[in-house]
Coordinates of N, CA and C in Angstrom, one line a residue:
M1 N 76.3 107.7 173.0 CA 75.1 108.0 173.5 C 74.0 107.0 173.0
N2 N 73.2 106.7 174.0 CA 72.1 105.6 173.5 C 70.9 106.5 173.2
R3 N 69.9 105.7 172.7 CA 68.6 106.2 172.3 C 67.9 107.2 173.2
K4 N 67.8 106.7 174.4 CA 67.0 107.4 175.6 C 67.8 108.8 175.7
E5 N 69.1 108.7 176.0 CA 70.0 109.9 176.1 C 69.9 110.9 175.0
L6 N 69.8 110.4 173.8 CA 69.7 111.1 172.7 C 68.4 111.9 172.6
I7 N 67.3 111.2 172.8 CA 65.9 111.6 172.9 C 65.8 112.9 173.8
N8 N 66.2 112.6 175.0 CA 66.2 113.6 176.0 C 67.1 114.9 175.7
Y9 N 68.2 114.7 175.2 CA 69.0 115.7 174.7 C 68.4 116.6 173.7
I10 N 67.8 116.0 172.6 CA 67.1 116.7 171.6 C 65.9 117.5 172.2
K11 N 65.1 116.8 173.0 CA 64.1 117.5 173.6 C 64.3 118.7 174.5
E12 N 65.5 118.4 175.2 CA 66.0 119.6 176.2 C 66.6 120.7 175.4
N13 N 67.5 120.5 174.4 CA 68.0 121.5 173.7 C 67.4 122.1 172.4
Y14 N 66.5 121.5 171.9 CA 65.8 121.9 170.7 C 64.2 122.2 170.7
N15 N 63.7 122.0 172.0 CA 62.4 122.2 172.4 C 61.6 121.4 171.2
A16 N 61.9 120.3 170.9 CA 61.2 119.4 170.0 C 60.8 118.1 170.6
E17 N 59.6 117.6 170.4 CA 59.0 116.4 171.0 C 59.1 115.4 169.8
P18 N 59.5 114.0 170.2 CA 59.5 112.9 169.3 C 58.2 112.7 168.7
E19 N 58.0 112.4 167.4 CA 56.7 112.0 166.9 C 57.0 110.8 166.2
C20 N 56.0 109.9 166.5 CA 55.9 108.5 165.9 C 54.8 108.7 164.7
L21 N 55.3 108.8 163.4 CA 54.4 108.8 162.4 C 53.9 107.6 161.7
W22 N 54.6 106.4 162.1 CA 54.2 105.2 161.3 C 53.7 104.2 162.4
I23 N 52.5 103.7 162.3 CA 51.9 102.8 163.2 C 52.6 101.5 163.1
K24 N 53.1 101.2 161.9 CA 53.9 99.9 161.6 C 55.2 100.0 162.2
Y25 N 55.8 101.1 162.4 CA 57.1 101.2 162.9 C 57.0 102.1 164.2
P26 N 56.8 101.6 165.4 CA 56.7 102.5 166.5 C 58.1 102.8 167.1
N27 N 59.2 102.3 166.7 CA 60.4 102.9 167.1 C 61.0 103.8 166.1
Y28 N 60.3 104.3 165.2 CA 60.8 105.1 164.3 C 60.2 106.6 164.8
I29 N 61.1 107.5 165.1 CA 60.7 108.8 165.6 C 61.2 109.9 164.8
V30 N 60.6 111.1 164.7 CA 61.2 112.3 164.1 C 61.2 113.3 164.9
F31 N 62.1 114.2 164.7 CA 62.1 115.6 165.4 C 61.9 116.6 164.4
R32 N 60.8 117.6 164.7 CA 60.9 118.7 163.6 C 61.0 120.2 164.5
H33 N 61.2 121.0 163.5 CA 61.1 122.4 163.8 C 59.7 122.7 164.1
N34 N 59.6 123.5 165.3 CA 58.2 123.9 165.8 C 57.6 125.1 164.8
N35 N 58.5 125.8 164.0 CA 58.0 126.8 163.1 C 57.6 126.3 161.7
N36 N 58.3 125.2 161.2 CA 58.1 124.9 159.8 C 57.7 123.5 159.6
S37 N 57.8 122.8 160.7 CA 57.6 121.3 160.7 C 58.6 120.4 159.8
K38 N 59.6 121.0 159.4 CA 60.8 120.2 158.8 C 61.3 119.4 159.7
W39 N 61.8 118.1 159.3 CA 62.5 117.2 160.2 C 63.9 117.7 160.2
F40 N 64.5 117.6 161.5 CA 66.1 117.8 161.5 C 66.6 116.5 162.0
A41 N 65.8 115.5 162.6 CA 66.5 114.2 163.0 C 65.4 113.1 163.0
A42 N 65.9 112.2 162.7 CA 65.1 110.8 162.8 C 65.8 109.8 163.5
I43 N 65.1 109.1 164.4 CA 65.8 108.0 165.1 C 65.1 106.7 164.8
M44 N 65.8 105.8 164.4 CA 65.0 104.4 163.9 C 65.9 103.2 164.4
D45 N 65.2 102.0 164.5 CA 66.0 100.8 164.6 C 66.0 100.1 163.4
V46 N 66.8 99.6 162.7 CA 66.9 99.0 161.3 C 67.9 98.0 161.4
L47 N 67.7 97.0 160.5 CA 68.6 95.8 160.4 C 70.1 96.4 160.1
E48 N 71.0 96.0 160.6 CA 72.4 96.3 160.3 C 72.7 96.1 158.9
S49 N 72.0 95.1 158.3 CA 72.4 94.7 156.8 C 71.9 95.7 156.0
K50 N 70.9 96.6 156.5 CA 70.3 97.6 155.5 C 71.4 98.8 155.5
L51 N 72.3 98.9 156.4 CA 73.3 99.8 156.3 C 74.6 99.6 155.7
S52 N 74.8 98.2 155.8 CA 76.2 97.9 155.2 C 76.0 96.5 154.8
D53 N 77.0 95.9 153.9 CA 76.8 94.6 153.3 C 77.4 93.4 154.1
N54 N 77.3 93.6 155.5 CA 78.0 92.8 156.4 C 76.9 91.5 156.7
G55 N 75.7 91.5 156.1 CA 74.6 90.4 156.2 C 74.1 90.2 157.6
S56 N 74.4 91.2 158.6 CA 74.1 91.0 159.9 C 72.6 91.0 160.1
R57 N 72.0 90.3 160.9 CA 70.5 90.3 161.2 C 70.3 91.0 162.5
N58 N 71.3 91.7 163.1 CA 71.1 92.4 164.3 C 70.4 93.8 163.9
M59 N 69.3 94.2 165.0 CA 68.9 95.5 164.8 C 69.9 96.5 165.6
V60 N 69.8 97.7 164.9 CA 70.6 98.6 165.4 C 69.7 100.2 165.6
D61 N 70.1 100.9 166.5 CA 69.4 102.3 166.5 C 70.4 103.2 165.8
V62 N 69.8 104.0 165.0 CA 70.5 105.0 164.2 C 69.7 106.4 164.3
I63 N 70.6 107.4 164.1 CA 69.9 108.6 163.8 C 70.2 109.2 162.4
N64 N 69.5 109.8 161.6 CA 69.4 110.4 160.4 C 69.7 111.8 160.6
L65 N 70.7 112.4 160.1 CA 71.0 114.0 160.2 C 71.2 114.4 158.9
K66 N 70.8 115.8 158.7 CA 71.1 116.3 157.4 C 72.5 117.2 157.6
V67 N 73.3 116.9 156.5 CA 74.7 117.6 156.7 C 75.1 118.2 155.3
M68 N 76.0 119.0 155.4 CA 76.4 119.7 154.0 C 76.8 118.6 153.1
P69 N 76.4 118.6 151.9 CA 76.9 117.7 150.9 C 78.3 117.6 150.8
N70 N 79.2 118.6 151.0 CA 80.7 118.4 150.9 C 81.4 117.5 152.1
L71 N 80.5 117.4 153.1 CA 80.8 116.5 154.2 C 80.5 115.2 154.2
T72 N 79.6 114.7 153.4 CA 79.0 113.4 153.5 C 80.0 112.3 153.3
G73 N 80.8 112.5 152.3 CA 81.9 111.7 152.0 C 82.9 111.5 153.2
S74 N 83.6 112.4 153.7 CA 84.5 112.3 154.8 C 83.8 111.8 156.1
L75 N 82.6 112.2 156.4 CA 81.7 111.5 157.4 C 81.6 110.2 157.2
R76 N 81.3 109.7 156.1 CA 81.1 108.2 156.0 C 82.4 107.4 156.1
L77 N 83.3 107.9 156.0 CA 84.7 107.2 156.3 C 84.8 106.8 157.7
K78 N 84.1 107.5 158.7 CA 84.2 107.3 160.1 C 83.3 106.0 160.5
K79 N 83.8 105.4 161.4 CA 83.1 104.1 161.9 C 81.7 104.5 162.3
G80 N 80.8 103.7 162.0 CA 79.4 103.9 162.4 C 78.6 105.0 161.6
V81 N 79.2 105.6 160.5 CA 78.5 106.5 159.7 C 78.2 106.0 158.3
Y82 N 77.0 106.0 157.9 CA 76.5 105.4 156.6 C 75.8 106.3 155.7
P83 N 75.6 105.9 154.5 CA 74.7 106.7 153.7 C 73.3 106.5 154.4
A84 N 72.6 107.7 154.4 CA 71.4 107.7 155.0 C 70.2 106.7 154.7
Y85 N 69.8 106.0 155.7 CA 68.6 105.0 155.5 C 67.4 105.7 155.3
H86 N 67.0 105.6 154.0 CA 65.7 106.1 153.5 C 65.6 107.7 153.4
M87 N 66.7 108.2 153.1 CA 66.8 109.7 153.0 C 67.6 110.0 151.8
N88 N 67.7 111.3 151.4 CA 68.6 111.6 150.2 C 70.1 111.4 150.8
K89 N 70.8 110.5 150.1 CA 72.1 110.2 150.5 C 73.2 111.2 150.3
E90 N 72.8 112.3 149.4 CA 73.7 113.3 149.2 C 73.8 114.3 150.4
H91 N 72.7 114.6 151.0 CA 72.4 115.4 152.1 C 72.3 114.8 153.5
W92 N 72.1 113.5 153.6 CA 71.8 113.0 155.0 C 72.6 111.8 155.1
I93 N 72.9 111.6 156.5 CA 73.8 110.5 156.8 C 72.9 109.7 158.1
S94 N 73.3 108.4 158.1 CA 73.0 107.6 159.4 C 74.0 107.5 160.2
I95 N 73.9 107.7 161.5 CA 74.8 107.3 162.4 C 74.5 106.1 163.4
S96 N 75.2 105.1 163.6 CA 74.8 104.1 164.4 C 75.0 104.4 165.9
L97 N 74.0 104.2 166.6 CA 74.0 104.7 168.1 C 74.7 103.5 168.8
S98 N 74.9 102.5 168.3 CA 75.8 101.4 169.0 C 77.3 101.4 168.6
S99 N 77.7 102.4 167.7 CA 79.0 102.7 167.4 C 79.6 103.4 168.5
E100 N 80.9 103.6 168.6 CA 81.5 104.6 169.5 C 81.8 106.0 169.0
F101 N 80.7 106.5 168.3 CA 81.0 107.8 167.7 C 80.9 108.9 168.9
D102 N 81.7 109.8 168.7 CA 82.0 110.9 169.8 C 80.7 111.7 169.9
D103 N 80.3 111.9 171.2 CA 79.1 112.4 171.6 C 79.1 113.8 171.2
N104 N 80.3 114.5 171.5 CA 80.4 115.9 171.1 C 80.1 116.2 169.8
E105 N 80.8 115.3 168.8 CA 80.7 115.3 167.4 C 79.2 115.2 167.0
L106 N 78.6 114.2 167.7 CA 77.1 113.8 167.4 C 76.2 115.1 167.7
K107 N 76.5 115.9 168.9 CA 75.7 116.9 169.3 C 76.0 118.1 168.2
S108 N 77.2 118.2 167.7 CA 77.6 119.2 166.9 C 76.9 118.9 165.5
L109 N 76.7 117.7 165.1 CA 76.1 117.3 163.8 C 74.5 117.6 164.0
I110 N 74.0 117.4 165.2 CA 72.5 117.6 165.4 C 72.3 119.1 165.3
S111 N 73.1 119.9 165.7 CA 73.0 121.4 165.7 C 73.1 121.8 164.1
E112 N 74.0 121.2 163.4 CA 74.1 121.6 162.0 C 72.9 121.1 161.4
S113 N 72.4 120.0 161.5 CA 71.1 119.5 160.9 C 70.0 120.4 161.2
Y114 N 70.0 120.9 162.5 CA 68.8 121.6 162.9 C 68.9 123.0 162.1
N115 N 70.1 123.5 161.9 CA 70.3 124.9 161.2 C 70.1 124.6 159.8
L116 N 70.5 123.7 159.2 CA 70.3 123.2 157.8 C 68.8 123.2 157.3
T117 N 68.0 122.8 158.2 CA 66.6 122.5 158.0 C 65.6 123.5 158.3
Q118 N 66.2 124.7 158.8 CA 65.3 126.0 159.2 C 64.7 126.6 158.1

């Protein structure tokens, strides 16, 4: 799922509008609950080298999602899943949108993140 498809999916299924909180980073957006303003997803473009030690200077889109701490380790074993960029790495993961991560699993993880942040 690419960035645009993902944004539309979240808007339609979670009644949440993307918010750009940082003028310096116009491609960083967050999605919040309407009732408590807690984030349940953040979409950003980051240097691939910030996610892994491969030294790549390519920019990649990622989504940060909250997950149960007992799942972070097994999820990070999957291709395209990393310790969360700029979030608590025990509770959050980053998923590269340029990877071939399964769309249904991504949707399930978005739902879990939404529920965990209520």
